[in-house]
Structures are given as structure tokens and as C-alpha cells.
XYZ file of C-alpha atoms in Angstrom:
90
model
C 38.151 -7.830 -44.768
C 39.201 -5.357 -42.092
C 36.928 -2.737 -43.457
C 34.062 -5.296 -43.370
C 34.763 -6.200 -39.687
C 35.011 -2.563 -38.638
C 31.600 -1.864 -40.361
C 29.932 -4.794 -38.545
C 31.467 -3.707 -35.174
C 30.239 -0.084 -35.901
C 26.753 -1.167 -36.919
C 26.653 -3.373 -33.693
C 27.631 -0.391 -31.503
C 25.028 1.740 -33.155
C 22.433 -0.814 -32.493
C 23.368 -1.086 -28.853
C 23.322 2.710 -28.509
C 20.021 3.017 -30.077
C 18.704 0.324 -27.812
C 19.883 2.180 -24.790
C 18.387 5.458 -26.124
C 14.889 3.944 -26.696
C 14.841 2.221 -23.223
C 15.563 5.528 -21.448
C 12.798 7.096 -23.277
C 10.116 4.840 -21.878
C 8.455 5.031 -18.477
C 9.450 1.918 -16.628
C 6.783 1.946 -13.954
C 3.045 2.202 -14.594
C 0.982 4.874 -12.874
C -0.487 2.253 -10.470
C 2.965 1.199 -9.426
C 3.997 4.817 -8.852
C 0.810 5.480 -6.856
C 1.582 2.365 -4.710
C 5.029 3.521 -3.986
C 3.936 6.934 -3.019
C 1.388 5.515 -0.677
C 3.917 3.367 0.947
C 6.464 6.123 1.270
C 3.961 8.707 2.733
C 4.478 9.503 6.322
C 1.596 8.290 8.303
C 1.115 7.375 11.832
C -1.178 5.009 13.745
C -3.650 6.582 15.959
C -2.708 6.542 19.719
C -4.412 4.015 21.862
C -4.737 4.319 25.551
C -4.939 1.193 27.610
C -6.278 1.628 31.052
C -5.821 -1.129 33.558
C -6.753 -1.134 37.145
C -4.181 -1.431 39.990
C -5.467 -4.672 41.721
C -8.443 -6.386 40.260
C -10.885 -5.180 37.511
C -10.130 -4.720 33.986
C -6.918 -6.594 32.579
C -7.165 -9.096 35.499
C -8.275 -12.701 35.240
C -9.154 -15.285 37.768
C -6.279 -17.158 39.238
C -6.121 -20.777 40.159
C -4.905 -19.488 43.711
C -7.706 -19.295 46.108
C -8.034 -16.326 48.548
C -8.154 -16.927 52.230
C -11.433 -14.842 52.314
C -14.479 -17.202 51.780
C -12.529 -19.441 49.473
C -12.731 -16.854 46.761
C -10.389 -17.230 43.782
C -7.664 -14.570 43.595
C -6.941 -12.299 40.531
C -3.770 -12.267 38.417
C -2.710 -9.595 36.061
C -3.345 -10.609 32.331
C -2.981 -7.295 30.448
C -6.007 -7.815 28.263
C -8.908 -5.469 28.463
C -11.508 -7.895 27.689
C -10.760 -9.808 30.789
C -12.047 -8.716 34.186
C -11.799 -10.020 37.786
C -12.632 -8.634 41.198
C -11.432 -10.305 44.352
C -11.823 -9.395 48.027
C -8.208 -10.297 48.750
């Protein structure tokens, strides 16, 4: 009985060892997955972007709700967006 139990345990250990050996022999990641990992890991930088805003009025300024004392003209307030523009005599 003891010999039979040891034989079963030995076969079980051999099966586990063979399973580990076979799993190490395979490539776990496909070529596509490896290419994606390489692309994500590559060192790249975004291009530099220069934002130019005028000091008082012009690009990056929008019309304010506050009226200027000169000809009841609306004053400008800084917005930071280049698509907005405002010129004021104030």
C-alpha cells in the first residue's frame, strides 16, 4: 500500500514538473502585445508649443462686463485662450 501511494505521489510530482517545463517553453505574449509594450515604453516627447499672449488687450483677452470710462467701451479681461481677442482703449 505504501509503495502504491509513493508511486502515485511520484507520478503526480512528475506531472507537475512537466507542466511547469512546458509552460516555460512557450512565449506568453504575442508579437502584437510585445510591439505595443515597446511602443508605450519608448521615450518620446511632445513637440514644444509656444503660446504668445499680449500684455494688455489683443490675443488671449476677452471682452469684460466692466465698461471703460472712455466712450463707454467694454474693457478687456485676460482669458488665456489664443482664439479670443479683445482691444480696448482703456
